[in-house]
Coordinates of C-alpha atoms and ligand atoms in Angstrom, one line a residue:
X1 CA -7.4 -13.5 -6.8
X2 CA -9.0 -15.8 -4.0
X3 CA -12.8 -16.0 -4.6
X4 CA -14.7 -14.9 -1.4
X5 CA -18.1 -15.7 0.0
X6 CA -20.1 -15.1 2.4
X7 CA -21.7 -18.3 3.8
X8 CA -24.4 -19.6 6.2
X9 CA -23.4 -23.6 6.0
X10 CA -22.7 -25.3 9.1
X11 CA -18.7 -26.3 9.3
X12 CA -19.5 -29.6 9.6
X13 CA -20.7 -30.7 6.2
X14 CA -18.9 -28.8 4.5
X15 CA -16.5 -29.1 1.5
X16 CA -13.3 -28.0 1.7
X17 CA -9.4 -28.3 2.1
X18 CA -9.7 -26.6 5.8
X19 CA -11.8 -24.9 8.5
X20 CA -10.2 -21.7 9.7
X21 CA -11.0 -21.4 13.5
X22 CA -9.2 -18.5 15.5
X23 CA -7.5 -18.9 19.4
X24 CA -7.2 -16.1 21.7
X25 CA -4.6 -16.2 24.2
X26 CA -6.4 -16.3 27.4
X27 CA -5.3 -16.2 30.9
X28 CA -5.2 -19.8 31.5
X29 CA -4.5 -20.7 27.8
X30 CA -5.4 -20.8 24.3
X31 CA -9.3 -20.5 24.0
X32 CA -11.2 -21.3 21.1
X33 CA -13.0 -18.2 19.5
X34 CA -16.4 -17.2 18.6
X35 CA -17.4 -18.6 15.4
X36 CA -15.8 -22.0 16.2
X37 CA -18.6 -23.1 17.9
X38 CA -19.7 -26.3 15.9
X39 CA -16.2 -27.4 15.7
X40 CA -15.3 -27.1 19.5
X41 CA -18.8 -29.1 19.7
X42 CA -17.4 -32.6 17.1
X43 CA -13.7 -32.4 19.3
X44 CA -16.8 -33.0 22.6
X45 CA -15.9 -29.4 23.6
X46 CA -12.4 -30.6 24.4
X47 CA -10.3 -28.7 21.2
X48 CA -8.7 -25.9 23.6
X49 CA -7.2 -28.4 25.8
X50 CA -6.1 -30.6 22.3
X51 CA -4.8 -27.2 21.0
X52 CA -2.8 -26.7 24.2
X53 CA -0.7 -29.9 24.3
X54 CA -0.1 -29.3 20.7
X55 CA 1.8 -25.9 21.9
X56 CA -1.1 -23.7 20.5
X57 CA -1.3 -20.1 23.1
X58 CA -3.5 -18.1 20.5
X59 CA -0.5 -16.2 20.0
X60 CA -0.8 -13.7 17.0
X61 CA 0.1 -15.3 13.7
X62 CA 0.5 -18.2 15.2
X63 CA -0.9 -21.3 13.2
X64 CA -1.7 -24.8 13.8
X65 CA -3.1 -27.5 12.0
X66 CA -4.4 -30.2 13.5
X67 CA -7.1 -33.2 12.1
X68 CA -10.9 -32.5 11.8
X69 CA -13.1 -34.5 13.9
X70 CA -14.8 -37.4 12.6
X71 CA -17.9 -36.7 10.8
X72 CA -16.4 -33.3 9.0
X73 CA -16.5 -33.2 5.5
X74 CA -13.0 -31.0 5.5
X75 CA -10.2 -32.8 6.5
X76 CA -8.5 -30.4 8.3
X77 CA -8.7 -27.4 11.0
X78 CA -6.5 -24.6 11.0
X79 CA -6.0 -22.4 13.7
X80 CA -5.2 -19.3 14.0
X81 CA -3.7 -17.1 16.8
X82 CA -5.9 -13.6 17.0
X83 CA -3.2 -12.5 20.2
X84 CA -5.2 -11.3 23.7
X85 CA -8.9 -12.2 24.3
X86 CA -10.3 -8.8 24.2
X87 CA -12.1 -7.3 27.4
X88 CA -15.3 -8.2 28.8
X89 CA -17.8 -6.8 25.9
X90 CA -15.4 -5.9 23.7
X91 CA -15.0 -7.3 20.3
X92 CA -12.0 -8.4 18.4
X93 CA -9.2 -6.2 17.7
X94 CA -10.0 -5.2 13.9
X95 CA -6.3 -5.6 12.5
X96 CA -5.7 -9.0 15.0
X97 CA -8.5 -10.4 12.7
X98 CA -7.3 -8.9 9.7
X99 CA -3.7 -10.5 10.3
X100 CA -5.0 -13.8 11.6
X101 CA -6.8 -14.3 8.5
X102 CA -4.0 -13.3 6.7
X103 CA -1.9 -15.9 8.0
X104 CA -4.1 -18.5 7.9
X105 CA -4.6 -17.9 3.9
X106 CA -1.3 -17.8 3.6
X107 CA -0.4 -21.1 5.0
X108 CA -3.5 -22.6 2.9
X109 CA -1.4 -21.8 0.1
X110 CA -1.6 -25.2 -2.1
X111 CA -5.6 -25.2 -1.0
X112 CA -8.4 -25.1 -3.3
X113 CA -10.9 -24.0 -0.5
X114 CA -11.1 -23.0 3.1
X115 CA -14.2 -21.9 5.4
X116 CA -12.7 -19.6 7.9
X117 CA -15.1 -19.5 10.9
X118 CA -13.6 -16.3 12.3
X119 CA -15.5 -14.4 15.3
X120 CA -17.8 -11.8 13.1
X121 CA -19.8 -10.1 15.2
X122 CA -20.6 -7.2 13.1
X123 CA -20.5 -6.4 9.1
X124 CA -17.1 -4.5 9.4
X125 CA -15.0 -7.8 10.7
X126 CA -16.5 -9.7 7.5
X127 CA -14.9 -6.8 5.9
X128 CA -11.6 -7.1 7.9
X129 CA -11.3 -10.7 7.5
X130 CA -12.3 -10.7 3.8
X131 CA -9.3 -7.9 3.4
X132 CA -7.0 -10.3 5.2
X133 CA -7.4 -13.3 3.2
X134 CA -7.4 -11.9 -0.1
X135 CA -4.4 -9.9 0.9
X136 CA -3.0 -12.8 3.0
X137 CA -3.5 -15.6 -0.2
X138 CA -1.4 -13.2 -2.4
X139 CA 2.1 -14.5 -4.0
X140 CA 4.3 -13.0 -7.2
X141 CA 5.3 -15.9 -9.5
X142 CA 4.9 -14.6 -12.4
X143 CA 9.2 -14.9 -13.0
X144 CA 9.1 -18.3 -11.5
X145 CA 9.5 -20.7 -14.4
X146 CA 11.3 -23.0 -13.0
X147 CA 8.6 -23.6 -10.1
X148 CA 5.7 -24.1 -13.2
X149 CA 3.3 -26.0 -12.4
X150 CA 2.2 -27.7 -15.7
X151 CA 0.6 -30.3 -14.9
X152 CA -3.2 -28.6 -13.9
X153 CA -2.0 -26.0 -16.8
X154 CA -2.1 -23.2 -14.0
X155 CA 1.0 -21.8 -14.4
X156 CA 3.8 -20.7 -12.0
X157 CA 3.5 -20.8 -8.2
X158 CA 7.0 -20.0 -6.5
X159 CA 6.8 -22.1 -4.1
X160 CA 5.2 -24.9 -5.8
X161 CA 1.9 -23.8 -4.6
X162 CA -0.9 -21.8 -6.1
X163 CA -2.9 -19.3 -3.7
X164 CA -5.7 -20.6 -1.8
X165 CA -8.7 -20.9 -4.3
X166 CA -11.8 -20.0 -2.7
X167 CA -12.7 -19.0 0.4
X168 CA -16.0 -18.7 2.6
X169 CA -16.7 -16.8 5.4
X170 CA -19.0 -19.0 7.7
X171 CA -21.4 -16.6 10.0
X172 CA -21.5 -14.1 7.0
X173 CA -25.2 -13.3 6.6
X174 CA -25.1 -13.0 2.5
X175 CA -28.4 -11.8 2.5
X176 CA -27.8 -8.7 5.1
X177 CA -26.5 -5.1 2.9
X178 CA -24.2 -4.0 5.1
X179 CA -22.1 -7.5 5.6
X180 CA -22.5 -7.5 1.8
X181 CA -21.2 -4.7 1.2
X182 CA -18.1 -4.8 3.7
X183 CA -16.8 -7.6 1.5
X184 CA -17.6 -6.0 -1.4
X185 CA -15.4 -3.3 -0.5
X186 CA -12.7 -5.5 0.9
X187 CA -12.3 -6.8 -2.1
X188 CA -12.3 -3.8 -4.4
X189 CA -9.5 -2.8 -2.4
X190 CA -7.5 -5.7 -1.9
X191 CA -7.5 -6.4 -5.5
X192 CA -6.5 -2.9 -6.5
X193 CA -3.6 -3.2 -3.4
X194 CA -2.4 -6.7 -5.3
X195 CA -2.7 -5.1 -8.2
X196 CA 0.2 -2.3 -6.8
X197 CA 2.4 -5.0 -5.2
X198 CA 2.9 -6.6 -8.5
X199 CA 3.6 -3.8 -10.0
X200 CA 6.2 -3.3 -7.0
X201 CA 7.5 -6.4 -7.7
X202 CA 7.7 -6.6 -11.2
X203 CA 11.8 -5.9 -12.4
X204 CA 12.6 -3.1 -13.6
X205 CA 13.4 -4.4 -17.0
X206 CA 10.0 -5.1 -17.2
X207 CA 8.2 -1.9 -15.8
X208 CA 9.8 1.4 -17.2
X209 CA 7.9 4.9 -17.5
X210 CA 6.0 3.9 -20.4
X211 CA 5.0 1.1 -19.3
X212 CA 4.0 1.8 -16.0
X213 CA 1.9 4.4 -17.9
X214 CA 0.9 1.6 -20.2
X215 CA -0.3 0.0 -17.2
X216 CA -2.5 3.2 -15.9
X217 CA -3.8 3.7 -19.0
X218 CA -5.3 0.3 -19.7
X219 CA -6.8 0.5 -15.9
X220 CA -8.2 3.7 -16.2
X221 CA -10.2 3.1 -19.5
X222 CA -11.7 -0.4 -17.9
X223 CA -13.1 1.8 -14.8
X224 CA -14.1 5.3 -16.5
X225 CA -11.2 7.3 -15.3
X226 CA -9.6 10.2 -17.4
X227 CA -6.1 9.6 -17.8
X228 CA -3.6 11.9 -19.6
X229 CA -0.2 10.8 -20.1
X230 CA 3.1 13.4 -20.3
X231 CA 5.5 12.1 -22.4
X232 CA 9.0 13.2 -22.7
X233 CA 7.8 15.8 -25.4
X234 CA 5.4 17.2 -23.4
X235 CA 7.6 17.3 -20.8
X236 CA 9.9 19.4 -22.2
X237 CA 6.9 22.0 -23.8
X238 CA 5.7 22.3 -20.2
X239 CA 9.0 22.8 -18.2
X240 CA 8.8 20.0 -15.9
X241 CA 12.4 20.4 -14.6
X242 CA 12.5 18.0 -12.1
X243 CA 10.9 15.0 -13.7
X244 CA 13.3 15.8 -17.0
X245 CA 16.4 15.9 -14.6
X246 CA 16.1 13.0 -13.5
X247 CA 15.4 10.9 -15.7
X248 CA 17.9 12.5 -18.3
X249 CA 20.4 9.4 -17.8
X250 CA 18.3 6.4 -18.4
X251 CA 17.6 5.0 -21.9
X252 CA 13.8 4.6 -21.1
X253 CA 11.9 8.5 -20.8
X254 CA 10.4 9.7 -18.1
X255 CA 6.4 10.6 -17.8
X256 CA 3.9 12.6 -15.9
X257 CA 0.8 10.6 -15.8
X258 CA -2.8 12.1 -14.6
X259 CA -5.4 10.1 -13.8
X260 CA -8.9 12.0 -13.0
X261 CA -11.6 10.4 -11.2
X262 CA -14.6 12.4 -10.9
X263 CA -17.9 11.7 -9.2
X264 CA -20.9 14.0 -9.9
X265 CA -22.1 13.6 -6.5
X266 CA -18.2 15.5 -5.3
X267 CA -18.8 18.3 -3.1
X268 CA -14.8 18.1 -2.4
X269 CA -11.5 17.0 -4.0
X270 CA -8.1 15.3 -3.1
X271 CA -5.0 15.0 -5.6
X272 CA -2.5 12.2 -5.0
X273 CA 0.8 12.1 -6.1
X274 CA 3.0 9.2 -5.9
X275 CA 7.1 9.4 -6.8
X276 CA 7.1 6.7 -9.7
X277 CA 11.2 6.1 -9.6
X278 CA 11.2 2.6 -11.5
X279 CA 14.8 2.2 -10.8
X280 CA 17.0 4.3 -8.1
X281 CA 20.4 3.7 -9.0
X282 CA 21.2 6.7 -7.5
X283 CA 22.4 8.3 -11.0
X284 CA 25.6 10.1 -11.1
X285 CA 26.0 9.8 -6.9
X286 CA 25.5 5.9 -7.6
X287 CA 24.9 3.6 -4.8
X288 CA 27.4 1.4 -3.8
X289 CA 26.4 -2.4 -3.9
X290 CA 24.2 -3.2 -1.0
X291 CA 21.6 -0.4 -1.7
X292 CA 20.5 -0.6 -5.1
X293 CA 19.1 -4.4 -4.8
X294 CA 15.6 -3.2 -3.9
X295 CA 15.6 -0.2 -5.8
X296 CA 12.6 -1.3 -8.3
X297 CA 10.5 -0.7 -4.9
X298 CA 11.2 3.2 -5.5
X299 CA 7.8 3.3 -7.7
X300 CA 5.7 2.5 -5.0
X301 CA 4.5 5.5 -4.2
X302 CA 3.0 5.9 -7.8
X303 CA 1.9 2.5 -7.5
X304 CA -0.4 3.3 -4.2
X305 CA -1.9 6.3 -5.7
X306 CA -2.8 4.2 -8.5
X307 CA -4.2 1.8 -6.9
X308 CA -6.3 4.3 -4.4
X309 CA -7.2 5.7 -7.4
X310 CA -8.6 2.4 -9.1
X311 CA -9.8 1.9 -5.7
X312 CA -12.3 5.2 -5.5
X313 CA -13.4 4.5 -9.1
X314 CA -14.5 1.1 -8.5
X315 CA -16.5 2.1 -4.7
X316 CA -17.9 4.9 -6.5
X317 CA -17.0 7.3 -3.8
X318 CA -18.5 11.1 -4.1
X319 CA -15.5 12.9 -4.0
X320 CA -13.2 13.6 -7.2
X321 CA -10.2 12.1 -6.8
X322 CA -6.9 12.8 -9.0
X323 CA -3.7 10.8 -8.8
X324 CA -0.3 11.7 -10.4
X325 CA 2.3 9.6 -11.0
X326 CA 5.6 11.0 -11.7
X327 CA 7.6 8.4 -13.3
X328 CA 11.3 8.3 -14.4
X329 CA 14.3 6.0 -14.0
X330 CA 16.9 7.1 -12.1
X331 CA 20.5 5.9 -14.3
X332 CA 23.8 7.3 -14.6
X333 CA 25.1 7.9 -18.6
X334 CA 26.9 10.6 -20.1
X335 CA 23.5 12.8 -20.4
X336 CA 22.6 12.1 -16.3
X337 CA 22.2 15.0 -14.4
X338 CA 25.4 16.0 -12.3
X339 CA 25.7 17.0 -8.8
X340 CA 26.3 20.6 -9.6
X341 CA 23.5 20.8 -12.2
X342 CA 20.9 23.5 -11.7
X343 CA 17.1 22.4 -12.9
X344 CA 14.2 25.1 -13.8
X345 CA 11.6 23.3 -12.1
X346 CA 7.8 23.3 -13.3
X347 CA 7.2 26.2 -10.7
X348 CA 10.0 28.2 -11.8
X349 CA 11.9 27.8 -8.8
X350 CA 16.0 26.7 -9.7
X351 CA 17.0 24.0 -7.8
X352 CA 20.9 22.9 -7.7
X353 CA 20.9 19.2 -7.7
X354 CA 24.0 18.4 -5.0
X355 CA 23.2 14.7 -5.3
X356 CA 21.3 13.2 -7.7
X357 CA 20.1 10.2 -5.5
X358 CA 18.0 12.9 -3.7
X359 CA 15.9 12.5 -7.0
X360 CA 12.5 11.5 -5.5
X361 CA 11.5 15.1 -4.3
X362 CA 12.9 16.3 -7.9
X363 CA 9.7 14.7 -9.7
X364 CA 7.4 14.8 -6.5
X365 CA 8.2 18.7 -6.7
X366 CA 6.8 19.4 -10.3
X367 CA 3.9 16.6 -9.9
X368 CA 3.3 18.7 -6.2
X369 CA 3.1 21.9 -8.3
X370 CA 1.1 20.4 -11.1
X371 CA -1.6 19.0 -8.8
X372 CA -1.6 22.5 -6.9
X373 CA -2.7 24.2 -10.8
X374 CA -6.2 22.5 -9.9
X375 CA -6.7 23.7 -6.6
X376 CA -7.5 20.7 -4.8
X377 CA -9.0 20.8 -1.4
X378 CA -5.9 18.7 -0.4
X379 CA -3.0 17.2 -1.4
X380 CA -1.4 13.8 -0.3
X381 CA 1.9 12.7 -1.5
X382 CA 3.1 9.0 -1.0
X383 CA 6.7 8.6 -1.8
X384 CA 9.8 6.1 -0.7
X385 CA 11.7 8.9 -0.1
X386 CA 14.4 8.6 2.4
X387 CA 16.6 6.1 4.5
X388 CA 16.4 8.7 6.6
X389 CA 12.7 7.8 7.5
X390 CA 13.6 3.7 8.1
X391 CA 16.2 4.6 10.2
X392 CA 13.3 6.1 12.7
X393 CA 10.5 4.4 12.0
X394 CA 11.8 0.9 11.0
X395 CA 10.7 -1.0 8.4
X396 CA 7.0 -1.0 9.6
X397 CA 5.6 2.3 10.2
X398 CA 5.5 4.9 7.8
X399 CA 6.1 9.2 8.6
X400 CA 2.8 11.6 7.9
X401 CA 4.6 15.3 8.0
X402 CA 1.8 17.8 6.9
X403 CA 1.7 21.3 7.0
X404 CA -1.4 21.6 8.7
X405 CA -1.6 19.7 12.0
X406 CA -5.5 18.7 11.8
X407 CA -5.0 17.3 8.1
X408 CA -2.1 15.4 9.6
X409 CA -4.1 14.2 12.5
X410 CA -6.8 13.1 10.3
X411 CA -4.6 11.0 8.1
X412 CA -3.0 9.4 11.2
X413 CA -6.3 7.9 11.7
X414 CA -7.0 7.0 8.5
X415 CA -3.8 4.8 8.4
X416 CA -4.7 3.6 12.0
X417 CA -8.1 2.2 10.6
X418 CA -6.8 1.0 7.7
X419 CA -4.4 -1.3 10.0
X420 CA -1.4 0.7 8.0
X421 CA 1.1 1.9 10.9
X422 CA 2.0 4.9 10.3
X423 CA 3.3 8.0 13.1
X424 CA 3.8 11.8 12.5
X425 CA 6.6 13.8 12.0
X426 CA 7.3 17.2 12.7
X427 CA 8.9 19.6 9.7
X428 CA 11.0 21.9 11.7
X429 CA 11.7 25.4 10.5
X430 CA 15.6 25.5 11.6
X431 CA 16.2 22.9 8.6
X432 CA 15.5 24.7 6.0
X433 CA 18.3 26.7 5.6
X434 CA 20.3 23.8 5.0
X435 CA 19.0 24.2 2.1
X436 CA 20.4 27.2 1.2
X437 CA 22.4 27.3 -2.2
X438 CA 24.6 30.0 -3.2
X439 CA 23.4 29.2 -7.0
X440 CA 19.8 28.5 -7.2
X441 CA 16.5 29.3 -5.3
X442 CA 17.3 25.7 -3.4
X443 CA 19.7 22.6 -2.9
X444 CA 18.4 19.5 -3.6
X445 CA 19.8 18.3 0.1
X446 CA 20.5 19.8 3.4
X447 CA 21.5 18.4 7.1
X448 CA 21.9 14.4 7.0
X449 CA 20.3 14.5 10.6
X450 CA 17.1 15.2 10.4
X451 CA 17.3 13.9 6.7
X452 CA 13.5 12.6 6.6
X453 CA 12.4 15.9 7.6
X454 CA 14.4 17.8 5.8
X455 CA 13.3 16.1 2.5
X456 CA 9.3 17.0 3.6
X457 CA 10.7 20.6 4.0
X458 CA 11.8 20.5 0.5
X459 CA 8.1 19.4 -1.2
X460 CA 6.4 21.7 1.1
X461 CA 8.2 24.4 -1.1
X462 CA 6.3 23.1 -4.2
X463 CA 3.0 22.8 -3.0
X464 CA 0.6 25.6 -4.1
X465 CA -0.1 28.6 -1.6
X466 CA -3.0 28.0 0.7
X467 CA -3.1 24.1 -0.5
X468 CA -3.8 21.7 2.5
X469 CA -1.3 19.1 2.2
X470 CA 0.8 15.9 3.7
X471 CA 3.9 13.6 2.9
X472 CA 3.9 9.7 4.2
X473 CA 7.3 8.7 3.5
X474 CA 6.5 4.8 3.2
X475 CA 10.9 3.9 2.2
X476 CA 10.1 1.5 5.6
X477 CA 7.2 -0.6 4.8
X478 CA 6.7 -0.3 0.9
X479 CA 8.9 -3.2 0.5
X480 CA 9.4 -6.4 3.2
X481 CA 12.6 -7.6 3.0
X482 CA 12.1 -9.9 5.6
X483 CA 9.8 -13.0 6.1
X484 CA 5.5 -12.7 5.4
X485 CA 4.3 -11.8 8.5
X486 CA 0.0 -11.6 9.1
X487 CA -1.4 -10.7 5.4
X488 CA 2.3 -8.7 4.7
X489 CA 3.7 -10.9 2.0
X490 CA 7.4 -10.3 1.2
X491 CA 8.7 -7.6 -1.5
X492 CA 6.2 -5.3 -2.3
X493 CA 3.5 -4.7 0.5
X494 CA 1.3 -2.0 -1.2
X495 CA 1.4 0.4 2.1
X496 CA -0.6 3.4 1.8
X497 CA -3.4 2.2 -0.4
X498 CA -5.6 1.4 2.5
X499 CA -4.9 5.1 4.0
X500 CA -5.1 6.9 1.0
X501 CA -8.6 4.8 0.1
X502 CA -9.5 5.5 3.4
X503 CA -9.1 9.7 3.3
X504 CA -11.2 9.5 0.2
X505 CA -13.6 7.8 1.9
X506 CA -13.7 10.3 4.9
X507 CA -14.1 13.1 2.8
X508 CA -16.5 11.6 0.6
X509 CA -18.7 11.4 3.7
X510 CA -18.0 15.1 4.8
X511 CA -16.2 13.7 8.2
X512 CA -12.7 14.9 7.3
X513 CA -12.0 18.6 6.9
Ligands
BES1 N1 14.8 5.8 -2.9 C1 15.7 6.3 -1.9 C2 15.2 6.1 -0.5 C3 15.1 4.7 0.0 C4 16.1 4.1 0.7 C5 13.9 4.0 -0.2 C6 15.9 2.8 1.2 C7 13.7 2.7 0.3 C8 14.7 2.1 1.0 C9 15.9 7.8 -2.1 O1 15.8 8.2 -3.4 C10 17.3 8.2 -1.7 O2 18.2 7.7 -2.3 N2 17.4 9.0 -0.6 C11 18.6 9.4 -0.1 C12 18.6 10.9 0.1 C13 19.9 11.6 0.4 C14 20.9 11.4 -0.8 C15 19.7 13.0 0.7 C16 18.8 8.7 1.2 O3 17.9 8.5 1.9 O4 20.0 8.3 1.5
MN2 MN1 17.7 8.0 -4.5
ZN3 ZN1 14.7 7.1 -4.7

C-alpha cells in the first residue's frame, strides 16, 4: 500500500513526481484552495486564471495537470476538483476531500511520490484525505501477467502502472496527537478495506470456503483475534441447515467461520455477519448468461465483516467485536439442493427452498442464529443479497432495514460519516405471508415486488428474541462495474467496512445505543 506522511516541508523544494493542489468551483470560477498557498504564490498568484483557460471549474473529480513553476523541485501540479466552495466559515465537505484525493492518487498511478497540499484545517481532514489516497492509489493486478512489469522487478501493474508510491500530506502537523492519529486510523482502515476488495476480486477458482477461511485464519493470528473455523464436519454435528444446503452442489465445502475480537476495556458487544457466497451460480435455478459474470462479488459481505473486524483489532477499540462469515459456493450437481427441498435450519425452523438462488439468506439465517447464542448487544448483517435492492437504490447506495428504528437511524449515520451512501428501508409486515409454505415453517421467497424487503423479512425470522439488529443489503455498491470514480476503484469497492468500523467505534465510545 501507498506510504503516507504527514509533512511540514514547503511545496516548493520539495521532491516529488507531483504537488496535489485542490480547486473549488466558485461563482466566478475555479479557485485555488487552502493549502495551495505557496504554489498559487511561484505561478505570481495568477494559477486560477491558468487553470481556467485550461478548462479547469473545480468540478468534483475533475483533474488537471499542468507544469510546476520554475524554481519547484516537483515537476508537476495536479489539481483536483473538491466540487462547491463551501459557505462562508465552513470547512470542506469531508467526502469532497476524501474523493478529490482519491482521484488525484489514482491518476498519479505510475508515480513514485506526490505532496498533496489539500485544505486541512483540522486533524479529521488529514484523516479523510489520508483514507482517500490510500484507498484512491489501490489497483488488483495480481492476474495481470501479461501487463508484468519486469524490468524494476516489481511485478504486475494492469495498466502498466504501479500505484502511487508515497505520499505526503503538506500542512499535516506530525508532531500534533490528534492529526497523528487521524492518519493512523485512516490507514488501519484503508488497508484492512484493500485488503476486502482483493479478496472481492480474487476468482473464484482461487478463493473457495476453505480458503477464504485460510485467509481469516492467517489475519486473525497476526492481530490477536480468536478464530474458530466450521468445517463441513462440524457443520453437519451442529445442524447448520442452511449453510449445508447450499453449498451441497459445489465440489469445494462450505464453512462457518467465527472470528472473536475482545477488548478488556468492552462494556458492550456487536456481532457481524457477512453472507460469504464465493460463487452464485444460482445452483439448481441457474442464472442465465448475463448474471453470473460478477458473481465472485457475492462474498463481500464476509469480506467487510472481515475486514471491520481486522479493523477493530488493529484500533484497539473497547468494545468486543465478533464477525461471522458464512461461506459456501453456490453450484448446481447432482447432490445441489432442489427447489422443493426442505432444510432443518440451525434454529430448527424448516425452510422449503423454492429457489435456490435465494441462497444468501439460507447461510445468513444460521450465521444470524448462531451470533444470537452469544447474546450480543446488536447484530449487523452485511450481505449482497438481492437485485431487488439495485433496482431501488442503484448501484451506489446501499438499504439499512432494522428492526429497531433508532439502531437503524444510528447506522444511517454511521454510513453517512463514513462517506458510504447508504438509505433505509422499511420491512413491511403485509410481506411476510408471501412466505407462507404449505410444507415447512417458511419459503425461501415470496412477492418479487418488494423483493429487497421481503428478503430482510426473511433474516429477521432468524435473529434471536430481544436481539437488536439490522441488514445493509450492499448487491448495489459491493462491486463497480463501471468506471473508478473518486477513491471507488472498479470491481470490488469494499462498501460497508467504513460503516461497520464506524458502529464499533460509536459504541466503543458509549454514543450509540
Ligand atoms: N447474489 C444475488 C443478488 C445479487 C444480484 C447481488 C446482483 C449482486 C448483484 C442473490 O443471491 C440472488 O440471486 N438473489 C435473487 C433472489 C430471488 C431469487 C428471490 C435476486 O435478487 O434475483
Ligand atoms: Mn443467488
Ligand atoms: Zn447470492
Amino acid at each position: 500500500m501507498t506510504a503516507l506522511t504527514l509533512s511540514t516541508a514547503a511545496a516548493p523544494g520539495l521532491r516529488a513526481d507531483a504537488i496535489v493542489i485542490g480547486v473549488a468551483k466558485g461563482a466566478g470560477g475555479p479557485l485555488v484552495a487552502p493549502g495551495a498557498e505557496a504554489v498559487d504564490k511561484a505561478y505570481d498568484g495568477r494559477l486560477a486564471a491558468v487553470l481556467e483557460t485550461l478548462g479547469a471549474s473545480g468540478s468534483e473529480g475533475e483533474v488537471t495537470k499542468l507544469p510546476a513553476p520554475s524554481g519547484f523541485k516537483a515537476p508537476v501540479v495536479v489539481a483536483v476538483g473538491l466540487g462547491a466552495e463551501p459557505e462562508k466559515d465552513a470547512g470542506f465537505d469531508p467526502e469532497a476531500l476524501r474523493r478529490a484525493a482519491g482521484a488525484a492518487a489514482r491518476a498519479l498511478a505510475g508515480a513514485k511520490k506526490a505532496a498533496f497540499a489539500l485544505p486541512l484545517a483540522e486533524a479529521a481532514d488529514a484523516g479523510v484525505v489520508a483514507e482517500g489516497v490510500l484507498l484512491g492509489a489501490y489497483s488488483f493486478d495480481a492476474y495481470k501477467e501479461s501487463a508484468k512489469d519486469t524490468k524494476d522487478g516489481k511485478g504486475a501493474k494492469g495498466n502498466g502502472k504501479a500505484p502511487l508510491a508515497e505520499a505526503a500530506l503538506l500542512g499535516g502537523k506530525p508532531r500534533d496527537k490528534a492529526y497523528k492519529a487521524a492518519v493512523e486510523r485512516a490507514a488501519a482502515v484503508a488497508e484492512e478495506l484493500n485488503r476486502a476488495r482483493d479478496l472481492v476480486n480474487t476468482p473464484p477458482n482461487d478463493l473457495n470456503p476453505e480458503a477464504f477461511a485460510a485467509v481469516a485464519q492467517t489475519a486473525a493470528k497476526e492481530h490477536g483475534i480468536k478464530v474458530q473455523v466450521l468445517d463441513e464436519k462440524a457443520l453437519v454435528k451442529g445442524g447448520y441447515g442452511g449453510i449445508l444446503g447450499v453449498g451441497a452442489g459445489s465440489a469445494s465445502g462450505p464453512r462457518l467461520v467465527k472470528l472473536s475480537y475482545t477488548s478488556p476495556k468492552a462494556k458492550k458487544s456487536l456481532a457481524f455477519v457477512g453472507k460469504g457466497i464465493t460463487y452464485d451460480s444460482g445452483g439448481i435455478s441457474l442464472k442465465p448468461a448475463g448474471h453470473n459474470e460478477t458473481m465472485k462479488c457475492d462474498m463481500a459481505g464476509a469480506a467487510a465483516v472481515f475486514a471491520a473486524v481486522v479493523a477493530a483489532a488493529r484500533l484497539g477499540l473497547e468494545v468486543n467485536v465478533t464477525g461471522w462469515l458464512a461461506l459456501a459456493e453456490n453450484m448446481p450437481s447432482g447432490s445441489a439442493t432442489r427447489p422443493g427441498d426442505v432444510l432443518r435450519m440451525y434454529s430448527g425452523k424448516t425452510v422449503e427452498v423454492l429457489n435456490t438462488d435465494a441462497e444468501g439468506r439460507l447461510v445468513l439465517a444460521d450465521a444470524l442464529w448462531a451470533a444470537s447464542q452469544d447474546k450480543p448487544d446488536a447484530i449487523i448483517d452485511v450481505a449482497t443479497l438481492t437485485g431487488a435492492m439495485m433496482l431501488a437504490l442503484g448501484s451506489r447506495t446501499y438499504g439499512i432495514m432494522a428492526n429497531d428504528d433508532a439502531f437503524r437511524s444510528a447506522v444511517h449515520e454511521a454510513a453517512e460519516e463514513s462517506g458510504e451512501p447508504a438509505w433505509p428501508m422499511p420491512l413491511p409486515e403485509h410481506l411476510r405471508k408471501g412466505m407462507d409454505s404449505p410444507t415447512a415453517d417458511i419459503a425461501n421467497m415470496g412477492e418479487r415486488m418488494g423483493g429487497g424487503l421481503v428478503a430482510g423479512l426473511f433474516l429477521r425470522e432468524f435473529v434471536g428474541e430481544g436481539i437488536t439488529w439490522a441488514h445493509l443489503d450492499i448487491a448495489g455498491p459491493a462491486f463497480n462495474e463501471g468506471a473508478p470514480f473518486g477513491y471507488t476503484p472498479k470491481g470490488g469497492t469494499g462498501t460497508a467496512v467504513r460503516t461497520l468500523v464506524r458502529v464499533a467505534e460509536r459504541v466503543a465510545l458509549g454514543d450509540l445505543g
